Tab-separated table of C-alpha atoms and ligand atoms in Angstrom:
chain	number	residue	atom	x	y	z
A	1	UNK	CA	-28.030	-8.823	3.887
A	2	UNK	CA	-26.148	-7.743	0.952
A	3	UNK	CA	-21.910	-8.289	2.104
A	4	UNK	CA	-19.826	-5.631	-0.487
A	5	UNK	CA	-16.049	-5.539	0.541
A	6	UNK	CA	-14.222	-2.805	-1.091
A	7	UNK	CA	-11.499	-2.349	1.311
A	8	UNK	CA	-9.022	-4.735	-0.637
A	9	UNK	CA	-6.329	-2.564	-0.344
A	10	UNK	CA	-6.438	-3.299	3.775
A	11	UNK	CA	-6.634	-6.672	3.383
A	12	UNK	CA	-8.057	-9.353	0.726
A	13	UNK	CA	-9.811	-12.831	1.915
A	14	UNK	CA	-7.167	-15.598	0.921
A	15	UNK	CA	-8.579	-17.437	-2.365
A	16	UNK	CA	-9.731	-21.087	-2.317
A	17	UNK	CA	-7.140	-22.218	-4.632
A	18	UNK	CA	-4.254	-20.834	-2.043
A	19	UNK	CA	-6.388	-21.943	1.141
A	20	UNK	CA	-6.309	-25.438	-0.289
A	21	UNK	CA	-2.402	-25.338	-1.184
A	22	UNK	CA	-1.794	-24.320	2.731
A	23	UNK	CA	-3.753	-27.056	4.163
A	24	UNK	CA	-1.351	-29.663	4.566
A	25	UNK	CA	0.899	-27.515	5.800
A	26	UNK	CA	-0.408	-27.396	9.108
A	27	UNK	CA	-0.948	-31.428	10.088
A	28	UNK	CA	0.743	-33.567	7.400
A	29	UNK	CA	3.742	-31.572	6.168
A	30	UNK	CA	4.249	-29.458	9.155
A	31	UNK	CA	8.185	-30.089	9.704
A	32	UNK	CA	10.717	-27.415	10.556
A	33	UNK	CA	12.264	-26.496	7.138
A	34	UNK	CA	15.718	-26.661	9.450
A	35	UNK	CA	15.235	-30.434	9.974
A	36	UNK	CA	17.279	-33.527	8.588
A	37	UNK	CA	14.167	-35.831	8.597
A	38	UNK	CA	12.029	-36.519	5.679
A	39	UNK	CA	8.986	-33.942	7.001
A	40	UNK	CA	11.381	-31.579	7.731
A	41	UNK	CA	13.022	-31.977	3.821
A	42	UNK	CA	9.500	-31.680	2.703
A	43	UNK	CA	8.748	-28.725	4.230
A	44	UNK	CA	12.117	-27.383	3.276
A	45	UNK	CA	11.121	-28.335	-0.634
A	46	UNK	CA	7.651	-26.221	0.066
A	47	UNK	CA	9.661	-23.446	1.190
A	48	UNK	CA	12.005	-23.579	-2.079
A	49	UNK	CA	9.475	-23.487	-4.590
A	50	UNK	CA	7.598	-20.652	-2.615
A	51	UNK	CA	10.327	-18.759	-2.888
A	52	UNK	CA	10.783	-19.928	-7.235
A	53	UNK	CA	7.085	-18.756	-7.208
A	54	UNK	CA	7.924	-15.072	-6.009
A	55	UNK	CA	10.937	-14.771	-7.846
A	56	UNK	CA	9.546	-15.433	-10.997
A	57	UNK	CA	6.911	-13.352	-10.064
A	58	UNK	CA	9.327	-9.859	-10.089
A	59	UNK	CA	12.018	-11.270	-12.657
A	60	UNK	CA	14.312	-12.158	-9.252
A	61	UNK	CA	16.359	-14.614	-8.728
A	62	UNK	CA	15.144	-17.421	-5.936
A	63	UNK	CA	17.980	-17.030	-3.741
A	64	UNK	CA	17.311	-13.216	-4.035
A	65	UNK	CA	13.995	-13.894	-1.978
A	66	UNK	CA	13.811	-13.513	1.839
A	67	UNK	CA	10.680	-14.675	3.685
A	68	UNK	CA	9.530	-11.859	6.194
A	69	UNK	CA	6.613	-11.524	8.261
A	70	UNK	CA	4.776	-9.150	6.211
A	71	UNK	CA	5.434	-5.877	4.437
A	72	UNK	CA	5.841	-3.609	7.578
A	73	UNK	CA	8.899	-6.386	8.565
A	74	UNK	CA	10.435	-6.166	4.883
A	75	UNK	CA	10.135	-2.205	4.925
A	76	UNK	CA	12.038	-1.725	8.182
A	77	UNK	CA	14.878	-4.322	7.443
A	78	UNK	CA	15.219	-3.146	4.166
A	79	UNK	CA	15.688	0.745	4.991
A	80	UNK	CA	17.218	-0.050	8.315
A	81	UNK	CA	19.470	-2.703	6.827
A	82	UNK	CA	20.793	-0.165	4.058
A	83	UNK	CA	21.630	3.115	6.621
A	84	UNK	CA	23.277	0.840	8.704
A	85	UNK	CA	24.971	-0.899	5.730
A	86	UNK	CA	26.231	2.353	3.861
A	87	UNK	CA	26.737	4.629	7.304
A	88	UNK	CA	30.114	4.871	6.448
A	89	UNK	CA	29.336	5.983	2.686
A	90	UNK	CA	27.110	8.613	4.257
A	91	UNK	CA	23.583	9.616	6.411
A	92	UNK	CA	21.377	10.964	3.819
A	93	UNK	CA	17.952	9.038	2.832
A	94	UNK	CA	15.631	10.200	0.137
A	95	UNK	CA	11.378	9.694	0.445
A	96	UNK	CA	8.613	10.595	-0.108
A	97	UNK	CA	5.879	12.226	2.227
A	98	UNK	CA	2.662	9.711	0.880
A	99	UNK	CA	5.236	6.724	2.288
A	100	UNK	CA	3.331	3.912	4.325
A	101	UNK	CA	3.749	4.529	8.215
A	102	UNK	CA	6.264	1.347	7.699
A	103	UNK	CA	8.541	3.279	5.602
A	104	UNK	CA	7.913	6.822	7.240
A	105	UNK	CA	8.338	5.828	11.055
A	106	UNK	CA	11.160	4.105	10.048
A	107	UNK	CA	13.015	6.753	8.837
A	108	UNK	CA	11.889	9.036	11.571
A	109	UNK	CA	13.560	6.532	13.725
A	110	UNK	CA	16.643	6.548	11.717
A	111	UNK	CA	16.310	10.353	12.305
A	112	UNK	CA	16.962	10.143	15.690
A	113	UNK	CA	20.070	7.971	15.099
A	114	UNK	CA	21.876	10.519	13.503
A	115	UNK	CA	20.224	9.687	10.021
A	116	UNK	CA	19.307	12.914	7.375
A	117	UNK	CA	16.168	12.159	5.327
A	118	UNK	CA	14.291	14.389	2.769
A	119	UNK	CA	10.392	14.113	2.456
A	120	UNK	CA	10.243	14.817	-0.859
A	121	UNK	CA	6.798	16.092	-1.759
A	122	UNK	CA	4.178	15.060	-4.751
A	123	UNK	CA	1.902	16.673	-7.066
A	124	UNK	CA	-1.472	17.085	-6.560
A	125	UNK	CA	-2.191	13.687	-7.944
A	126	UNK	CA	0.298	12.187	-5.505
A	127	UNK	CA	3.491	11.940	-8.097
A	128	UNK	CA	6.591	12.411	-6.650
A	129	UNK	CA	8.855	14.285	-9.822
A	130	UNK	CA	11.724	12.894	-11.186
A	131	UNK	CA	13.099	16.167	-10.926
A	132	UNK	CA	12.772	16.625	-7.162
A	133	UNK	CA	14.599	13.541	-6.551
A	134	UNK	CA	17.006	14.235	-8.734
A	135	UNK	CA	17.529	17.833	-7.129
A	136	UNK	CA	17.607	15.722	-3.214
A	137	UNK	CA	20.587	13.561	-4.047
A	138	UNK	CA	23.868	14.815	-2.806
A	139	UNK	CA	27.507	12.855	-2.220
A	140	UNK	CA	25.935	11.910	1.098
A	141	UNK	CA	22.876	10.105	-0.177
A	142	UNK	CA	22.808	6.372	0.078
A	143	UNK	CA	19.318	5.152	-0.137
A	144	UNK	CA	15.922	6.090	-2.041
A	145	UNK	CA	13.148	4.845	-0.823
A	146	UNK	CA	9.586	5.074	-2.904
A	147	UNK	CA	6.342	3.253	-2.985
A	148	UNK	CA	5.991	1.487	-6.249
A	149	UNK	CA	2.202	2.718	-5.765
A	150	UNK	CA	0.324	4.498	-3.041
A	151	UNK	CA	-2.166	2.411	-0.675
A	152	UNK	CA	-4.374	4.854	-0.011
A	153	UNK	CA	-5.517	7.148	-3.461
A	154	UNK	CA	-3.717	4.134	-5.444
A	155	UNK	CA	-1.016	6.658	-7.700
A	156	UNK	CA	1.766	4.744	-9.297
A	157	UNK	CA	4.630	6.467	-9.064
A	158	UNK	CA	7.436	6.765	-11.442
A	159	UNK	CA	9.561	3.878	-10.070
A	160	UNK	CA	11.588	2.999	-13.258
A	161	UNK	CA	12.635	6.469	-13.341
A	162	UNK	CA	13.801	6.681	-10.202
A	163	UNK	CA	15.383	3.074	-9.825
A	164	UNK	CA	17.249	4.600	-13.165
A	165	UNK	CA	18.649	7.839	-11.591
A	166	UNK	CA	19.670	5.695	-8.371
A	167	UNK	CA	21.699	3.219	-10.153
A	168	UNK	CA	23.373	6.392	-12.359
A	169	UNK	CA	24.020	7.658	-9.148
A	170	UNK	CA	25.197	4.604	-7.105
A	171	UNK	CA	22.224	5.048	-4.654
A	172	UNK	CA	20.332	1.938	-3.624
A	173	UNK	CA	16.786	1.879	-4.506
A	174	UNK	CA	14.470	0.814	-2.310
A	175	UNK	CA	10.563	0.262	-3.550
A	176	UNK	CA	7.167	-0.554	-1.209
A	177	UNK	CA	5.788	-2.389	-3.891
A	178	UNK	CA	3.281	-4.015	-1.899
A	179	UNK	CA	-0.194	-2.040	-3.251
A	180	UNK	CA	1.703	-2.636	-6.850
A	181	UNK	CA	2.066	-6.526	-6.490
A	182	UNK	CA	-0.160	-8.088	-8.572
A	183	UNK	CA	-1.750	-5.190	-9.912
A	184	UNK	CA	0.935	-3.691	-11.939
A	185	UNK	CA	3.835	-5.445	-13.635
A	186	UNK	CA	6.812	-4.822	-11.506
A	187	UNK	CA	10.762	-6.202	-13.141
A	188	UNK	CA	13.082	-5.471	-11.184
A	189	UNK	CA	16.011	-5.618	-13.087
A	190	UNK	CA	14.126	-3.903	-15.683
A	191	UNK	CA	13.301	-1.030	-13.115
A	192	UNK	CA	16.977	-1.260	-11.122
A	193	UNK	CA	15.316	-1.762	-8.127
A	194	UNK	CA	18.018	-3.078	-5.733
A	195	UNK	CA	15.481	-3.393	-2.691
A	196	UNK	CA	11.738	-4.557	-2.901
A	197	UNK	CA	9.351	-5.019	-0.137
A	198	UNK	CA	5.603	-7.268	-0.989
A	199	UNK	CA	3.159	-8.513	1.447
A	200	UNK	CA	0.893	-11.895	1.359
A	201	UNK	CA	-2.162	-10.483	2.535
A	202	UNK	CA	-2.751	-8.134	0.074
A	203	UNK	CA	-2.714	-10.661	-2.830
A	204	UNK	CA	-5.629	-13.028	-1.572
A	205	UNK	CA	-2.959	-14.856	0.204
A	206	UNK	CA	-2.428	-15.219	4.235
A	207	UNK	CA	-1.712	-12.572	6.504
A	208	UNK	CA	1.660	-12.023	8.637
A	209	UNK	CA	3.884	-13.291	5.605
A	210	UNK	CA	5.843	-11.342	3.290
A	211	UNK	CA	9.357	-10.974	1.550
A	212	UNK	CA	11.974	-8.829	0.916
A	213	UNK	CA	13.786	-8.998	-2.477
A	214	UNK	CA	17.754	-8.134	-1.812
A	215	UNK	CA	19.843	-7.668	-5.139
A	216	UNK	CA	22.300	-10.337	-5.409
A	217	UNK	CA	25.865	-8.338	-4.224
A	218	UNK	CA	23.634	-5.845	-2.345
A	219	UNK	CA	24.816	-6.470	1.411
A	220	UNK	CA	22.460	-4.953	4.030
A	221	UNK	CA	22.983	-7.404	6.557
A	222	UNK	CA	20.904	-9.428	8.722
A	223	UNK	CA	18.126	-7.970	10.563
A	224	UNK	CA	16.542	-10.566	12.907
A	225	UNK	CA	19.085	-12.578	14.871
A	226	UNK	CA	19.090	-15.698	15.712
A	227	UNK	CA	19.106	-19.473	14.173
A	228	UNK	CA	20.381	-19.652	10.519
A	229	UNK	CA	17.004	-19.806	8.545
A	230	UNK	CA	16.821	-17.471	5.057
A	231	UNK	CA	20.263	-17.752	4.475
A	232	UNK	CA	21.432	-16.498	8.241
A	233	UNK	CA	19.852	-13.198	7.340
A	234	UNK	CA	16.326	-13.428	9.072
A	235	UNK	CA	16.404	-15.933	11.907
A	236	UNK	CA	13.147	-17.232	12.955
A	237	UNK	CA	11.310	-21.141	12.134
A	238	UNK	CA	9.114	-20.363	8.717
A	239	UNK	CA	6.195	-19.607	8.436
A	240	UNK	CA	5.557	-22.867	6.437
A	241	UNK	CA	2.039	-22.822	5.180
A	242	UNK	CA	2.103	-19.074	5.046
A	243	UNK	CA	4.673	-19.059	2.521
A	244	UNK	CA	3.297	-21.975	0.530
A	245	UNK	CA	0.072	-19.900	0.334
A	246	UNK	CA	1.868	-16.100	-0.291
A	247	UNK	CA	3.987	-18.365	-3.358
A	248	UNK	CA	0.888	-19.743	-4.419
A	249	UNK	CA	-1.121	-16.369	-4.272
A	250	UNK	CA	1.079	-14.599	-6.269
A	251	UNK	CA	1.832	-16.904	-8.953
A	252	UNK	CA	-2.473	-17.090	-9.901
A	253	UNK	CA	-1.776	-12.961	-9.241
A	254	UNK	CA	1.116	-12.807	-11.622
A	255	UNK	CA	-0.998	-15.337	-13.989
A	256	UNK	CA	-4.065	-13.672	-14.177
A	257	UNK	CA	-2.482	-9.922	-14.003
A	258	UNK	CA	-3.557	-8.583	-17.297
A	259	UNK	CA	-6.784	-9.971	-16.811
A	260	UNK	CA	-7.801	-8.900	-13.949
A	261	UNK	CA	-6.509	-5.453	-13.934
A	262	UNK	CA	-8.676	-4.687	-17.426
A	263	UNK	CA	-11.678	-5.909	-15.697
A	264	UNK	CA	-11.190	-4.202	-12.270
A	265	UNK	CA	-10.060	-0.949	-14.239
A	266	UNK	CA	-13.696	-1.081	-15.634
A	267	UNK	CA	-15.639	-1.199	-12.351
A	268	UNK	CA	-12.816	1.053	-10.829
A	269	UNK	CA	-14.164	3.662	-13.689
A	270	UNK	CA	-18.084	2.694	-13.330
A	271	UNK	CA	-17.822	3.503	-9.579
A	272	UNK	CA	-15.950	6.451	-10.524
A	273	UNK	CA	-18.117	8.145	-12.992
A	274	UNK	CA	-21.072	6.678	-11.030
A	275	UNK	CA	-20.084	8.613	-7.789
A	276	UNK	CA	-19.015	11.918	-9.698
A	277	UNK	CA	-22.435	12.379	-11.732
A	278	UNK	CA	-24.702	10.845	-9.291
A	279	UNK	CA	-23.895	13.157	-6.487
A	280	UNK	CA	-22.288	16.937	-5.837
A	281	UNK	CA	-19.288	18.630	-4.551
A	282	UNK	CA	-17.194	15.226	-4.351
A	283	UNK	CA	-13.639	14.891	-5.984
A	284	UNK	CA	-11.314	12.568	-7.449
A	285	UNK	CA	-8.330	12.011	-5.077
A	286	UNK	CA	-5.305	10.442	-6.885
A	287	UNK	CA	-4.100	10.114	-10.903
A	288	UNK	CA	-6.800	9.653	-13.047
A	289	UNK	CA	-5.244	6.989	-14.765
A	290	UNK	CA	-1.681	6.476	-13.320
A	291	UNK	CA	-3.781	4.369	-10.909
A	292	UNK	CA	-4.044	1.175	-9.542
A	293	UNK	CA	-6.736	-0.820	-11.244
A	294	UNK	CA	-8.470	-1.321	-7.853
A	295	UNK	CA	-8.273	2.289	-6.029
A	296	UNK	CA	-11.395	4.289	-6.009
A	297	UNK	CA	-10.405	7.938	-3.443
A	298	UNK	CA	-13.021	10.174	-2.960
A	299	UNK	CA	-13.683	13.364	-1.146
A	300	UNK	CA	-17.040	14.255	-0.154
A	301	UNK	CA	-17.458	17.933	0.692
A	302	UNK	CA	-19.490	18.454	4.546
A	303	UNK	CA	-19.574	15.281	5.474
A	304	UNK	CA	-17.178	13.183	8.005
A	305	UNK	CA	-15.284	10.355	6.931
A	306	UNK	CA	-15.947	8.275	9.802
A	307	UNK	CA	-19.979	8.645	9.952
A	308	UNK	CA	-19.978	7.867	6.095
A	309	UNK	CA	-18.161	4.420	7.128
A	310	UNK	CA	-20.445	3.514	9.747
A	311	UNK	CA	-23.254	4.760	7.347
A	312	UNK	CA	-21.980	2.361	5.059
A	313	UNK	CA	-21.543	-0.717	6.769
A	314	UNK	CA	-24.878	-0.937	8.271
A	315	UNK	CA	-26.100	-0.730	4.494
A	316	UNK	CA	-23.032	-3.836	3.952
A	317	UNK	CA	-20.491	-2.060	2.370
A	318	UNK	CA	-17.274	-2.077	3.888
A	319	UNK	CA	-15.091	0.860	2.496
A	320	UNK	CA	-12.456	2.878	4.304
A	321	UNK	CA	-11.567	6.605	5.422
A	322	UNK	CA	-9.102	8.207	3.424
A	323	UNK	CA	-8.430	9.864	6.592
A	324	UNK	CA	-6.149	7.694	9.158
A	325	UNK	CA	-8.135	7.722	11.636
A	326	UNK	CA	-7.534	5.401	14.109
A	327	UNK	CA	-8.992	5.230	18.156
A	328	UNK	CA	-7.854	8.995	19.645
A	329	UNK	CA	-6.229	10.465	16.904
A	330	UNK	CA	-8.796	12.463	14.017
A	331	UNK	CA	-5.580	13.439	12.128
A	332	UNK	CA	-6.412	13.091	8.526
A	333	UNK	CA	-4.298	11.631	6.310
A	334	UNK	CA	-0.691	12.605	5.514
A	335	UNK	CA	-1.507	11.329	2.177
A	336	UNK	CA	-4.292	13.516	1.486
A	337	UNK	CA	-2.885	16.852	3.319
A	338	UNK	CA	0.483	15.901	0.823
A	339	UNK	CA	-1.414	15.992	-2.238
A	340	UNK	CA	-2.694	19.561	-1.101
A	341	UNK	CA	-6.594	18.949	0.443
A	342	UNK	CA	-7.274	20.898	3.134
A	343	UNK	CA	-7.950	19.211	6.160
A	344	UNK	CA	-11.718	19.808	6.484
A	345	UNK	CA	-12.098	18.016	2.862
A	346	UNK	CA	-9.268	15.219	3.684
A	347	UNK	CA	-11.527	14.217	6.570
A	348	UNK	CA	-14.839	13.435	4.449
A	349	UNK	CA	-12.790	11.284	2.122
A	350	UNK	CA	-13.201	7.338	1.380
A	351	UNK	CA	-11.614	4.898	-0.172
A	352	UNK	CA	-12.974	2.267	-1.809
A	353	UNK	CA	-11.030	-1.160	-3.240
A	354	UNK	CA	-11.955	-3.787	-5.345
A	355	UNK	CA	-10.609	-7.240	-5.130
A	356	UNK	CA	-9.992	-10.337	-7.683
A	357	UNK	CA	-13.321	-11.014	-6.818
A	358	UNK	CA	-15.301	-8.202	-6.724
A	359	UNK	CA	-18.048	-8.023	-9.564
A	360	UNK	CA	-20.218	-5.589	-11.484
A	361	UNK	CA	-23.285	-6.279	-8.795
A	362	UNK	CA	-21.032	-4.640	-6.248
A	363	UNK	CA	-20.458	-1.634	-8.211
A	364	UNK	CA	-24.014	-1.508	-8.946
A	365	UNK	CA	-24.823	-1.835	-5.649
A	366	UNK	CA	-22.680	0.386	-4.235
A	367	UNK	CA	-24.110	3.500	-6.776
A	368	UNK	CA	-27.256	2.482	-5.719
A	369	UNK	CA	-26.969	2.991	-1.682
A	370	UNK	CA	-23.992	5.819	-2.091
A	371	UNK	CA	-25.923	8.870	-3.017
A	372	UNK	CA	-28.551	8.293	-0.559
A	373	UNK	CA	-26.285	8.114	2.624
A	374	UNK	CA	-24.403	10.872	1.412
A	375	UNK	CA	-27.228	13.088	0.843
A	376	UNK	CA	-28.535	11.940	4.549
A	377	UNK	CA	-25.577	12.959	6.156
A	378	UNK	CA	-25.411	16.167	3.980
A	379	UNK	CA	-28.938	16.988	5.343
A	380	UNK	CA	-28.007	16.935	8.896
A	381	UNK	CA	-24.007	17.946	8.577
A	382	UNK	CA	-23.014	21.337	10.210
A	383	UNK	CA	-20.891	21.770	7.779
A	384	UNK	CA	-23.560	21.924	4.837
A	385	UNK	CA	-25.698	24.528	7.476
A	386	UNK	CA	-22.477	26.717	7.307
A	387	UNK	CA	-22.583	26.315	3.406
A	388	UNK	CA	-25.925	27.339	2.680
A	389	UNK	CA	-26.077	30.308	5.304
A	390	UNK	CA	-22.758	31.572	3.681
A	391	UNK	CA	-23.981	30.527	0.302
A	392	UNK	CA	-20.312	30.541	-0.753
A	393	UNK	CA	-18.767	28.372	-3.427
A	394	UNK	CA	-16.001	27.301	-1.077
A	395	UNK	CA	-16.817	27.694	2.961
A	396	UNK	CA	-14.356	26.013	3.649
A	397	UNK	CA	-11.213	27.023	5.412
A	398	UNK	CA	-8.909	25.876	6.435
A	399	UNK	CA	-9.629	25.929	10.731
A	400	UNK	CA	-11.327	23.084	11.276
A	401	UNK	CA	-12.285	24.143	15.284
A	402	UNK	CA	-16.513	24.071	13.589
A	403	UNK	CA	-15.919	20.284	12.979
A	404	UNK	CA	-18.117	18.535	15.085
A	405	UNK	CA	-16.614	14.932	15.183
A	406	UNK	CA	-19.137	12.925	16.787
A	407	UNK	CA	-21.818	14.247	14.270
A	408	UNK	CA	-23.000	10.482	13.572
B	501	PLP	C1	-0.336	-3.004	3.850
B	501	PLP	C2	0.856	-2.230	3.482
B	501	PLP	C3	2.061	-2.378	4.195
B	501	PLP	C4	2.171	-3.257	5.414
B	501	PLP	O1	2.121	-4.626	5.121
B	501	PLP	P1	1.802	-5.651	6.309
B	501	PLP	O2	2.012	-6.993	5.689
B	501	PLP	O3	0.397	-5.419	6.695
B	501	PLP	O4	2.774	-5.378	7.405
B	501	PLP	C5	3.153	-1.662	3.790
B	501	PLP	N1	3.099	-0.850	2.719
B	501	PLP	C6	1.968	-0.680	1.998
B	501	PLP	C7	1.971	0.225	0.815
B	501	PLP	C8	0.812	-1.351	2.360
B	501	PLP	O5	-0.305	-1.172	1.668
């Protein structure tokens, strides 16, 4: 059968080029980095120019680098690491409310410590205004923390802006650039970004590896204790061929950045036309063109989310919900509800994400099966019975009690 993954922004399959730079990693040059002996200097090397690779990937420094395991890891040291860093400067945090769950958790944690944060909110293309964090700030502010560009309906948000105002203001700047990594070019001494967060996985290279970039003179302390590794501020043995394969993922990203994003903007807008002519009462989620070249969000009026998945993989497309949906909980998305949908519409929503190596035939593929399933589901959705007996323009409201979740 027919295999179309379009769920890149979950995770992307690691690339044969970075596959084959991790190999040896694991059996010939599989020292501790911490070791005198040769292997151990080897691996130590590996780790070096990993970290030369992301630097020069964000306009860091090397030594500005710190390995991580992932981009959940780098969120809560970095936002942890600055309250406790500037508690004596004051309590007050600045986000938004389209955050990751690794940056919002994280600061409803610090909320229960004692810690004041605003939620700022966003347009209804997911923007947070310059103007709202401007009007947050107060003497008692000490970080901002926004996504360089949303995971889910793939906004970019105005991150030079705001990594402006914070450094007139003396605030450190935090960004969750890890959607933006690779897509979009990110500087961060260009954007005053004092705090950046990136993940491997989500660049075609490994899972469970990440970094956090830490301003050179920005002190937020060590997070995980222990041995001395990263420069005594995350103890733990690298993860060796990990981080050879994140440093070698993001240079070819970095490389081929212009490239690729013209030619995944151009599926990104086939699929996107495709879906809005070919079938009715669906919407756009997200900025039509602040957007990340790979996001495709769409609502789909009286459907479900979750039955359109299923729908879709047994025709081999692998998409996701825009609602968060996971085992138990059918909240829909904070994302979606943020940007204004109400919750009925922010549960038939899907997101679909194209990777490095997705290709026209996917696209094509994927306009072919879409308006069929859709229109299947339509046919037998209580939702759509409720539209034509009303015969209303807009049934919906915003009580979802008539949603009958186990429809598929
Ligand atoms: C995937 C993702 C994360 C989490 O990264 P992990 O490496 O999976 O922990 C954080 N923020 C954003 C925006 C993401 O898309």
């Amino acid at each position: 059968m027919n295999k179309v993954y379009l769920d890149n922004a979950a995770t992307t399959a690691v690339s044969p080029e970075v596959l084959e730079a991790m190999l040896p990693y694991f059996t010939q040059i599989f020292g501790n980095a911490s070791s005198i002996h040769s292997t151990g200097r080897d691996a130590h090397r590996a780790v070096d120019a990993a970290r030369k690779q992301v630097a020069a990937a964000i306009g860091a420094l090397p030594q500005e680098i710190y390995f991580t395991a992932g981009g959940s890891e780098s969120d809560n040291w970095a936002i942890k690491g600055a309250a406790l860093a500037k508690k004596d400067k004051g309590n007050h945090i600045i986000t938004s409310s389209i955050e990751h769950h690794a940056v919002l958790h994280t600061c409803q944690w610090l909320e229960k410590q004692g810690f004041e944060v605003t939620y700022l909110p966003v347009d209804e293309y997911g923007r947070v205004r310059i103007e709202d964090v401007e009007k947050a700030v107060t003497d008692k502010t000490i970080l901002i923390t926004i996504m360089a560009a949303n995971n889910e309906i793939g906004t970019i948000e105005p991150i030079a802006e705001i990594g402006k105002l914070a450094r007139e203001k003396g605030i450190l700047f935090h960004t969750d650039a890890v959607q933006a990594i690779g897509a979009v070019p990110i500087d961060v001494n260009a954007m005053n970004i004092d705090l950046l967060s990136m993940s491997g996985h989500k660049f075609h290279g490994p899972k469970g590896v990440g970094a956090l970039y830490i301003r050179k003179g920005v002190k937020i302390g060590q997070y995980m204790h222990g041995g001395a590794q990263e420069r005594n501020q995350r103890a733990g043995t690298e993860n060796l061929a990990g981080i050879v394969g994140m440093g070698k993922a993001i240079e070819i990203a970095v490389q081929n950045l212009e490239a690729n994003s013209q030619r995944m903007t151009a599926l990104r807008d086939k699929l996107i036309t495709g879906i809005l002519k070919e079938i009715p009462d669906v919407r756009l989620n997200g900025h039509p063109t602040e957007r990340l070249p790979n996001n495709v969000n769409v609502s789909v009026r009286y459907i479900e989310g979750e039955a359109l998945l299923l729908r879709l993989d047994l025709a081999g497309i692998a998409g996701s919900s825009g609602s968060a949906c996971t085992s138990g909980s059918l909240d829909p998305s904070h994302v979606l509800l943020a940007i204004g949908l109400p919750h009925e519409i922010a549960h038939g929503s899907l997101r679909l994400s194209l990777g490095t190596d997705s290709t026209e035939e996917d696209v094509d593929f994927v306009l072919d099966k879409l308006p069929g399933i859709i229109k299947s589901l339509r046919d037998m959705s209580p939702l759509n019975f409720y539209n034509q007996t009303l015969n209303s323009s807009c049934p919906i409201d915003h009580d979802h009690g008539h949603m009958d979740e186990d429809d598929e």
